[in-house]
GROMACS .gro file of N, CA and C in nm:
model
  384
    1MET      N    1  -6.380  -4.524  -8.880
    1MET     CA    2  -6.341  -4.651  -8.823
    1MET      C    3  -6.307  -4.750  -8.935
    2ARG      N    4  -6.389  -4.756  -9.038
    2ARG     CA    5  -6.365  -4.850  -9.147
    2ARG      C    6  -6.239  -4.813  -9.224
    3TRP      N    7  -6.216  -4.683  -9.246
    3TRP     CA    8  -6.099  -4.636  -9.318
    3TRP      C    9  -5.971  -4.673  -9.242
    4GLU      N   10  -5.973  -4.660  -9.112
    4GLU     CA   11  -5.857  -4.697  -9.031
    4GLU      C   12  -5.826  -4.845  -9.044
    5ARG      N   13  -5.929  -4.927  -9.049
    5ARG     CA   14  -5.908  -5.071  -9.065
    5ARG      C   15  -5.843  -5.101  -9.200
    6VAL      N   16  -5.885  -5.033  -9.306
    6VAL     CA   17  -5.826  -5.053  -9.438
    6VAL      C   18  -5.678  -5.013  -9.436
    7VAL      N   19  -5.647  -4.901  -9.372
    7VAL     CA   20  -5.507  -4.856  -9.362
    7VAL      C   21  -5.425  -4.958  -9.285
    8GLU      N   22  -5.476  -5.008  -9.173
    8GLU     CA   23  -5.403  -5.108  -9.096
    8GLU      C   24  -5.381  -5.236  -9.175
    9GLU      N   25  -5.479  -5.278  -9.253
    9GLU     CA   26  -5.463  -5.398  -9.334
    9GLU      C   27  -5.355  -5.378  -9.440
   10CYS      N   28  -5.350  -5.260  -9.500
   10CYS     CA   29  -5.245  -5.231  -9.599
   10CYS      C   30  -5.107  -5.231  -9.534
   11GLU      N   31  -5.099  -5.170  -9.415
   11GLU     CA   32  -4.971  -5.168  -9.344
   11GLU      C   33  -4.929  -5.309  -9.305
   12SER      N   34  -5.024  -5.389  -9.260
   12SER     CA   35  -4.993  -5.527  -9.223
   12SER      C   36  -4.943  -5.606  -9.343
   13ALA      N   37  -5.004  -5.585  -9.458
   13ALA     CA   38  -4.960  -5.655  -9.580
   13ALA      C   39  -4.819  -5.614  -9.618
   14LEU      N   40  -4.788  -5.484  -9.608
   14LEU     CA   41  -4.653  -5.437  -9.638
   14LEU      C   42  -4.552  -5.497  -9.542
   15LEU      N   43  -4.583  -5.492  -9.414
   15LEU     CA   44  -4.491  -5.545  -9.314
   15LEU      C   45  -4.473  -5.696  -9.329
   16ALA      N   46  -4.577  -5.768  -9.367
   16ALA     CA   47  -4.565  -5.912  -9.387
   16ALA      C   48  -4.468  -5.944  -9.499
   17LYS      N   49  -4.471  -5.864  -9.606
   17LYS     CA   50  -4.379  -5.886  -9.716
   17LYS      C   51  -4.236  -5.854  -9.675
   18VAL      N   52  -4.219  -5.751  -9.596
   18VAL     CA   53  -4.085  -5.707  -9.558
   18VAL      C   54  -4.026  -5.795  -9.449
   19PHE      N   55  -4.100  -5.824  -9.346
   19PHE     CA   56  -4.045  -5.895  -9.232
   19PHE      C   57  -4.053  -6.046  -9.244
   20ARG      N   58  -4.133  -6.097  -9.335
   20ARG     CA   59  -4.152  -6.241  -9.350
   20ARG      C   60  -4.187  -6.307  -9.217
   21THR      N   61  -4.263  -6.239  -9.137
   21THR     CA   62  -4.312  -6.290  -9.011
   21THR      C   63  -4.450  -6.231  -8.990
   22ASP      N   64  -4.513  -6.264  -8.884
   22ASP     CA   65  -4.646  -6.211  -8.858
   22ASP      C   66  -4.635  -6.065  -8.816
   23PRO      N   67  -4.676  -5.971  -8.903
   23PRO     CA   68  -4.660  -5.829  -8.870
   23PRO      C   69  -4.744  -5.787  -8.751
   24VAL      N   70  -4.851  -5.861  -8.724
   24VAL     CA   71  -4.936  -5.828  -8.610
   24VAL      C   72  -4.855  -5.841  -8.482
   25GLN      N   73  -4.765  -5.938  -8.475
   25GLN     CA   74  -4.681  -5.955  -8.357
   25GLN      C   75  -4.593  -5.833  -8.336
   26LEU      N   76  -4.533  -5.783  -8.442
   26LEU     CA   77  -4.447  -5.665  -8.431
   26LEU      C   78  -4.528  -5.543  -8.390
   27LEU      N   79  -4.641  -5.520  -8.453
   27LEU     CA   80  -4.725  -5.406  -8.418
   27LEU      C   81  -4.776  -5.416  -8.275
   28ASP      N   82  -4.816  -5.536  -8.235
   28ASP     CA   83  -4.862  -5.555  -8.097
   28ASP      C   84  -4.749  -5.532  -7.998
   29ALA      N   85  -4.629  -5.577  -8.031
   29ALA     CA   86  -4.514  -5.557  -7.942
   29ALA      C   87  -4.483  -5.408  -7.928
   30LEU      N   88  -4.496  -5.334  -8.036
   30LEU     CA   89  -4.472  -5.189  -8.031
   30LEU      C   90  -4.577  -5.120  -7.943
   31ARG      N   91  -4.702  -5.159  -7.960
   31ARG     CA   92  -4.810  -5.103  -7.877
   31ARG      C   93  -4.790  -5.140  -7.729
   32GLU      N   94  -4.751  -5.266  -7.705
   32GLU     CA   95  -4.729  -5.312  -7.567
   32GLU      C   96  -4.614  -5.236  -7.502
   33GLU      N   97  -4.510  -5.207  -7.577
   33GLU     CA   98  -4.397  -5.129  -7.524
   33GLU      C   99  -4.447  -4.992  -7.480
   34CYS      N  100  -4.531  -4.931  -7.560
   34CYS     CA  101  -4.590  -4.801  -7.528
   34CYS      C  102  -4.675  -4.812  -7.400
   35ASP      N  103  -4.765  -4.909  -7.396
   35ASP     CA  104  -4.855  -4.925  -7.282
   35ASP      C  105  -4.778  -4.958  -7.153
   36ALA      N  106  -4.675  -5.041  -7.164
   36ALA     CA  107  -4.601  -5.085  -7.046
   36ALA      C  108  -4.526  -4.971  -6.978
   37HIS      N  109  -4.493  -4.867  -7.053
   37HIS     CA  110  -4.415  -4.756  -6.997
   37HIS      C  111  -4.497  -4.629  -6.981
   38ALA      N  112  -4.628  -4.642  -6.984
   38ALA     CA  113  -4.716  -4.527  -6.964
   38ALA      C  114  -4.711  -4.485  -6.817
   39VAL      N  115  -4.702  -4.354  -6.795
   39VAL     CA  116  -4.697  -4.299  -6.660
   39VAL      C  117  -4.818  -4.208  -6.640
   40VAL      N  118  -4.898  -4.240  -6.541
   40VAL     CA  119  -5.016  -4.158  -6.511
   40VAL      C  120  -4.969  -4.037  -6.430
   41CYS      N  121  -4.981  -3.920  -6.489
   41CYS     CA  122  -4.940  -3.795  -6.423
   41CYS      C  123  -5.057  -3.730  -6.350
   42SER      N  124  -5.175  -3.747  -6.402
   42SER     CA  125  -5.297  -3.695  -6.340
   42SER      C  126  -5.413  -3.773  -6.401
   43GLN      N  127  -5.532  -3.741  -6.356
   43GLN     CA  128  -5.650  -3.813  -6.405
   43GLN      C  129  -5.668  -3.795  -6.556
   44SER      N  130  -5.624  -3.681  -6.608
   44SER     CA  131  -5.644  -3.653  -6.750
   44SER      C  132  -5.514  -3.656  -6.831
   45ARG      N  133  -5.403  -3.695  -6.770
   45ARG     CA  134  -5.275  -3.692  -6.842
   45ARG      C  135  -5.197  -3.819  -6.819
   46VAL      N  136  -5.172  -3.893  -6.930
   46VAL     CA  137  -5.090  -4.014  -6.926
   46VAL      C  138  -4.975  -3.992  -7.023
   47LEU      N  139  -4.855  -3.996  -6.971
   47LEU     CA  140  -4.735  -3.969  -7.050
   47LEU      C  141  -4.671  -4.101  -7.093
   48VAL      N  142  -4.630  -4.109  -7.221
   48VAL     CA  143  -4.566  -4.231  -7.273
   48VAL      C  144  -4.433  -4.195  -7.339
   49PRO      N  145  -4.343  -4.293  -7.349
   49PRO     CA  146  -4.215  -4.268  -7.416
   49PRO      C  147  -4.237  -4.221  -7.559
   50ASN      N  148  -4.145  -4.142  -7.610
   50ASN     CA  149  -4.159  -4.089  -7.745
   50ASN      C  150  -4.049  -4.135  -7.840
   51ASP      N  151  -3.952  -4.211  -7.791
   51ASP     CA  152  -3.840  -4.257  -7.873
   51ASP      C  153  -3.836  -4.410  -7.869
   52TYR      N  154  -3.861  -4.473  -7.983
   52TYR     CA  155  -3.867  -4.619  -7.991
   52TYR      C  156  -3.760  -4.669  -8.087
   53THR      N  157  -3.699  -4.782  -8.051
   53THR     CA  158  -3.601  -4.847  -8.137
   53THR      C  159  -3.648  -4.988  -8.167
   54VAL      N  160  -3.656  -5.022  -8.296
   54VAL     CA  161  -3.690  -5.157  -8.340
   54VAL      C  162  -3.562  -5.214  -8.399
   55GLU      N  163  -3.504  -5.313  -8.329
   55GLU     CA  164  -3.381  -5.377  -8.376
   55GLU      C  165  -3.420  -5.498  -8.461
   56LEU      N  166  -3.360  -5.507  -8.578
   56LEU     CA  167  -3.388  -5.617  -8.671
   56LEU      C  168  -3.259  -5.692  -8.701
   57ALA      N  169  -3.274  -5.818  -8.740
   57ALA     CA  170  -3.159  -5.896  -8.788
   57ALA      C  171  -3.103  -5.828  -8.912
   58LYS      N  172  -2.973  -5.844  -8.935
   58LYS     CA  173  -2.906  -5.775  -9.046
   58LYS      C  174  -2.973  -5.801  -9.180
   59GLY      N  175  -3.008  -5.924  -9.210
   59GLY     CA  176  -3.070  -5.957  -9.339
   59GLY      C  177  -3.202  -5.885  -9.359
   60VAL      N  178  -3.283  -5.879  -9.256
   60VAL     CA  179  -3.413  -5.811  -9.265
   60VAL      C  180  -3.391  -5.661  -9.281
   61HIS      N  181  -3.298  -5.607  -9.204
   61HIS     CA  182  -3.270  -5.464  -9.212
   61HIS      C  183  -3.218  -5.427  -9.352
   62ASP      N  184  -3.129  -5.508  -9.408
   62ASP     CA  185  -3.075  -5.481  -9.541
   62ASP      C  186  -3.184  -5.484  -9.646
   63GLU      N  187  -3.278  -5.576  -9.631
   63GLU     CA  188  -3.390  -5.584  -9.726
   63GLU      C  189  -3.476  -5.458  -9.716
   64LEU      N  190  -3.497  -5.410  -9.595
   64LEU     CA  191  -3.574  -5.286  -9.577
   64LEU      C  192  -3.503  -5.168  -9.642
   65ALA      N  193  -3.373  -5.159  -9.623
   65ALA     CA  194  -3.297  -5.048  -9.681
   65ALA      C  195  -3.307  -5.050  -9.833
   66ALA      N  196  -3.305  -5.168  -9.891
   66ALA     CA  197  -3.315  -5.180 -10.037
   66ALA      C  198  -3.453  -5.137 -10.088
   67ARG      N  199  -3.554  -5.145 -10.004
   67ARG     CA  200  -3.690  -5.107 -10.044
   67ARG      C  201  -3.721  -4.960 -10.014
   68GLY      N  202  -3.626  -4.888  -9.963
   68GLY     CA  203  -3.648  -4.746  -9.940
   68GLY      C  204  -3.667  -4.706  -9.795
   69GLY      N  205  -3.672  -4.802  -9.704
   69GLY     CA  206  -3.677  -4.772  -9.562
   69GLY      C  207  -3.801  -4.699  -9.513
   70GLN      N  208  -3.916  -4.722  -9.572
   70GLN     CA  209  -4.039  -4.654  -9.531
   70GLN      C  210  -4.107  -4.719  -9.410
   71VAL      N  211  -4.057  -4.831  -9.365
   71VAL     CA  212  -4.123  -4.904  -9.257
   71VAL      C  213  -4.123  -4.824  -9.127
   72GLY      N  214  -4.017  -4.751  -9.098
   72GLY     CA  215  -4.012  -4.668  -8.977
   72GLY      C  216  -4.127  -4.570  -8.973
   73TRP      N  217  -4.159  -4.511  -9.087
   73TRP     CA  218  -4.271  -4.416  -9.095
   73TRP      C  219  -4.404  -4.487  -9.068
   74HIS      N  220  -4.419  -4.607  -9.124
   74HIS     CA  221  -4.542  -4.683  -9.102
   74HIS      C  222  -4.557  -4.721  -8.955
   75LEU      N  223  -4.448  -4.763  -8.893
   75LEU     CA  224  -4.453  -4.799  -8.752
   75LEU      C  225  -4.485  -4.676  -8.666
   76THR      N  226  -4.429  -4.562  -8.702
   76THR     CA  227  -4.458  -4.438  -8.631
   76THR      C  228  -4.606  -4.404  -8.642
   77ASP      N  229  -4.663  -4.421  -8.761
   77ASP     CA  230  -4.805  -4.393  -8.782
   77ASP      C  231  -4.893  -4.484  -8.697
   78VAL      N  232  -4.861  -4.612  -8.694
   78VAL     CA  233  -4.938  -4.708  -8.615
   78VAL      C  234  -4.932  -4.670  -8.467
   79LEU      N  235  -4.813  -4.635  -8.420
   79LEU     CA  236  -4.797  -4.599  -8.279
   79LEU      C  237  -4.869  -4.469  -8.246
   80ALA      N  238  -4.865  -4.372  -8.336
   80ALA     CA  239  -4.934  -4.245  -8.314
   80ALA      C  240  -5.085  -4.266  -8.304
   81ARG      N  241  -5.140  -4.351  -8.389
   81ARG     CA  242  -5.284  -4.379  -8.383
   81ARG      C  243  -5.321  -4.451  -8.254
   82HIS      N  244  -5.235  -4.544  -8.211
   82HIS     CA  245  -5.259  -4.617  -8.086
   82HIS      C  246  -5.265  -4.520  -7.968
   83ALA      N  247  -5.169  -4.429  -7.963
   83ALA     CA  248  -5.164  -4.331  -7.853
   83ALA      C  249  -5.285  -4.238  -7.857
   84ALA      N  250  -5.326  -4.197  -7.976
   84ALA     CA  251  -5.443  -4.110  -7.988
   84ALA      C  252  -5.569  -4.180  -7.939
   85GLU      N  253  -5.583  -4.308  -7.971
   85GLU     CA  254  -5.700  -4.385  -7.925
   85GLU      C  255  -5.705  -4.396  -7.774
   86ARG      N  256  -5.589  -4.404  -7.711
   86ARG     CA  257  -5.581  -4.420  -7.565
   86ARG      C  258  -5.574  -4.287  -7.490
   87GLY      N  259  -5.557  -4.178  -7.564
   87GLY     CA  260  -5.547  -4.048  -7.499
   87GLY      C  261  -5.411  -4.022  -7.436
   88TYR      N  262  -5.308  -4.089  -7.485
   88TYR     CA  263  -5.173  -4.071  -7.433
   88TYR      C  264  -5.113  -3.940  -7.481
   89GLU      N  265  -5.017  -3.890  -7.404
   89GLU     CA  266  -4.943  -3.770  -7.440
   89GLU      C  267  -4.796  -3.809  -7.451
   90TRP      N  268  -4.729  -3.764  -7.557
   90TRP     CA  269  -4.588  -3.797  -7.579
   90TRP      C  270  -4.498  -3.711  -7.490
   91ALA      N  271  -4.386  -3.767  -7.449
   91ALA     CA  272  -4.288  -3.693  -7.369
   91ALA      C  273  -4.217  -3.588  -7.454
   92GLY      N  274  -4.222  -3.602  -7.584
   92GLY     CA  275  -4.159  -3.511  -7.680
   92GLY      C  276  -4.197  -3.559  -7.819
   93PRO      N  277  -4.127  -3.514  -7.922
   93PRO     CA  278  -4.159  -3.559  -8.059
   93PRO      C  279  -4.144  -3.711  -8.074
   94LEU      N  280  -4.240  -3.774  -8.138
   94LEU     CA  281  -4.240  -3.919  -8.156
   94LEU      C  282  -4.144  -3.960  -8.267
   95THR      N  283  -4.057  -4.058  -8.237
   95THR     CA  284  -3.968  -4.116  -8.338
   95THR      C  285  -3.963  -4.267  -8.321
   96VAL      N  286  -3.953  -4.337  -8.432
   96VAL     CA  287  -3.932  -4.481  -8.432
   96VAL      C  288  -3.810  -4.507  -8.521
   97HIS      N  289  -3.704  -4.560  -8.461
   97HIS     CA  290  -3.580  -4.590  -8.533
   97HIS      C  291  -3.577  -4.739  -8.565
   98VAL      N  292  -3.544  -4.774  -8.687
   98VAL     CA  293  -3.529  -4.913  -8.726
   98VAL      C  294  -3.379  -4.935  -8.748
   99THR      N  295  -3.319  -5.025  -8.667
   99THR     CA  296  -3.174  -5.046  -8.670
   99THR      C  297  -3.140  -5.194  -8.681
  100VAL      N  298  -3.011  -5.221  -8.704
  100VAL     CA  299  -2.959  -5.357  -8.706
  100VAL      C  300  -2.922  -5.394  -8.563
  101GLY      N  301  -2.955  -5.514  -8.522
  101GLY     CA  302  -2.919  -5.560  -8.387
  101GLY      C  303  -2.903  -5.710  -8.383
  102GLU      N  304  -2.846  -5.756  -8.274
  102GLU     CA  305  -2.835  -5.900  -8.250
  102GLU      C  306  -2.966  -5.946  -8.187
  103VAL      N  307  -3.053  -6.002  -8.269
  103VAL     CA  308  -3.184  -6.043  -8.220
  103VAL      C  309  -3.198  -6.194  -8.237
  104PRO      N  310  -3.265  -6.260  -8.144
  104PRO     CA  311  -3.278  -6.405  -8.150
  104PRO      C  312  -3.364  -6.452  -8.267
  105ASN      N  313  -3.320  -6.555  -8.335
  105ASN     CA  314  -3.397  -6.622  -8.440
  105ASN      C  315  -3.442  -6.530  -8.553
  106GLY      N  316  -3.366  -6.424  -8.583
  106GLY     CA  317  -3.400  -6.337  -8.693
  106GLY      C  318  -3.524  -6.253  -8.670
  107ARG      N  319  -3.565  -6.238  -8.547
  107ARG     CA  320  -3.685  -6.162  -8.516
  107ARG      C  321  -3.649  -6.018  -8.484
  108TYR      N  322  -3.718  -5.957  -8.393
  108TYR     CA  323  -3.699  -5.816  -8.361
  108TYR      C  324  -3.693  -5.797  -8.210
  109ARG      N  325  -3.645  -5.682  -8.170
  109ARG     CA  326  -3.646  -5.641  -8.030
  109ARG      C  327  -3.686  -5.494  -8.027
  110ILE      N  328  -3.770  -5.457  -7.932
  110ILE     CA  329  -3.819  -5.319  -7.923
  110ILE      C  330  -3.782  -5.261  -7.788
  111SER      N  331  -3.733  -5.138  -7.790
  111SER     CA  332  -3.705  -5.065  -7.666
  111SER      C  333  -3.757  -4.923  -7.681
  112SER      N  334  -3.772  -4.854  -7.568
  112SER     CA  335  -3.824  -4.718  -7.573
  112SER      C  336  -3.759  -4.632  -7.465
  113ALA      N  337  -3.771  -4.501  -7.484
  113ALA     CA  338  -3.721  -4.405  -7.387
  113ALA      C  339  -3.804  -4.278  -7.398
  114ALA      N  340  -3.808  -4.203  -7.289
  114ALA     CA  341  -3.876  -4.074  -7.290
  114ALA      C  342  -3.769  -3.967  -7.305
  115LEU      N  343  -3.768  -3.902  -7.421
  115LEU     CA  344  -3.672  -3.796  -7.447
  115LEU      C  345  -3.747  -3.665  -7.461
  116ALA      N  346  -3.711  -3.570  -7.378
  116ALA     CA  347  -3.777  -3.440  -7.383
  116ALA      C  348  -3.735  -3.364  -7.508
  117HIS      N  349  -3.823  -3.277  -7.554
  117HIS     CA  350  -3.791  -3.191  -7.668
  117HIS      C  351  -3.700  -3.079  -7.618
  118ILE      N  352  -3.581  -3.072  -7.674
  118ILE     CA  353  -3.485  -2.971  -7.634
  118ILE      C  354  -3.466  -2.874  -7.749
  119PRO      N  355  -3.493  -2.745  -7.727
  119PRO     CA  356  -3.475  -2.646  -7.835
  119PRO      C  357  -3.330  -2.643  -7.883
  120ALA      N  358  -3.310  -2.616  -8.011
  120ALA     CA  359  -3.176  -2.618  -8.070
  120ALA      C  360  -3.079  -2.527  -7.997
  121GLY      N  361  -3.122  -2.410  -7.952
  121GLY     CA  362  -3.034  -2.315  -7.886
  121GLY      C  363  -2.995  -2.356  -7.745
  122ALA      N  364  -3.064  -2.453  -7.686
  122ALA     CA  365  -3.038  -2.491  -7.549
  122ALA      C  366  -2.904  -2.562  -7.530
  123ALA      N  367  -2.851  -2.622  -7.636
  123ALA     CA  368  -2.728  -2.698  -7.623
  123ALA      C  369  -2.603  -2.610  -7.639
  124GLY      N  370  -2.620  -2.488  -7.683
  124GLY     CA  371  -2.506  -2.399  -7.708
  124GLY      C  372  -2.449  -2.341  -7.580
  125PRO      N  373  -2.335  -2.271  -7.593
  125PRO     CA  374  -2.273  -2.209  -7.475
  125PRO      C  375  -2.361  -2.097  -7.418
  126ARG      N  376  -2.354  -2.080  -7.291
  126ARG     CA  377  -2.435  -1.978  -7.224
  126ARG      C  378  -2.347  -1.861  -7.184
  127GLY      N  379  -2.400  -1.741  -7.202
  127GLY     CA  380  -2.326  -1.621  -7.163
  127GLY      C  381  -2.331  -1.600  -7.013
  128MET      N  382  -2.228  -1.538  -6.959
  128MET     CA  383  -2.225  -1.516  -6.815
  128MET      C  384  -2.257  -1.378  -6.778
   0.00000   0.00000   0.00000
């Protein structure tokens, strides 16, 4: 428990430097997006979206790209820990995309979708 708190504090410090805003708001918004779209399938199974998009203002996104673009991985880690704590199950492989978007006041916008895992061979032509 203590180690997780240290990791979250480090992530928050990194995000504060990058986003120049309160990183707790962004992390909370990401968690809320997950919680808001949770679907109870049974008493022991709660399914949540697995594909998240964080849209950032162009200036913020460009600054992230210049720093190596590791923020998407950090956001994915935070979301994965949140889901594990709640006992959520992903609809497929978890991804968090950080993109440029038209966002109000230089802030962020978060959206999500449930994308099933599709095997590579499934998209190819089928024999008759």
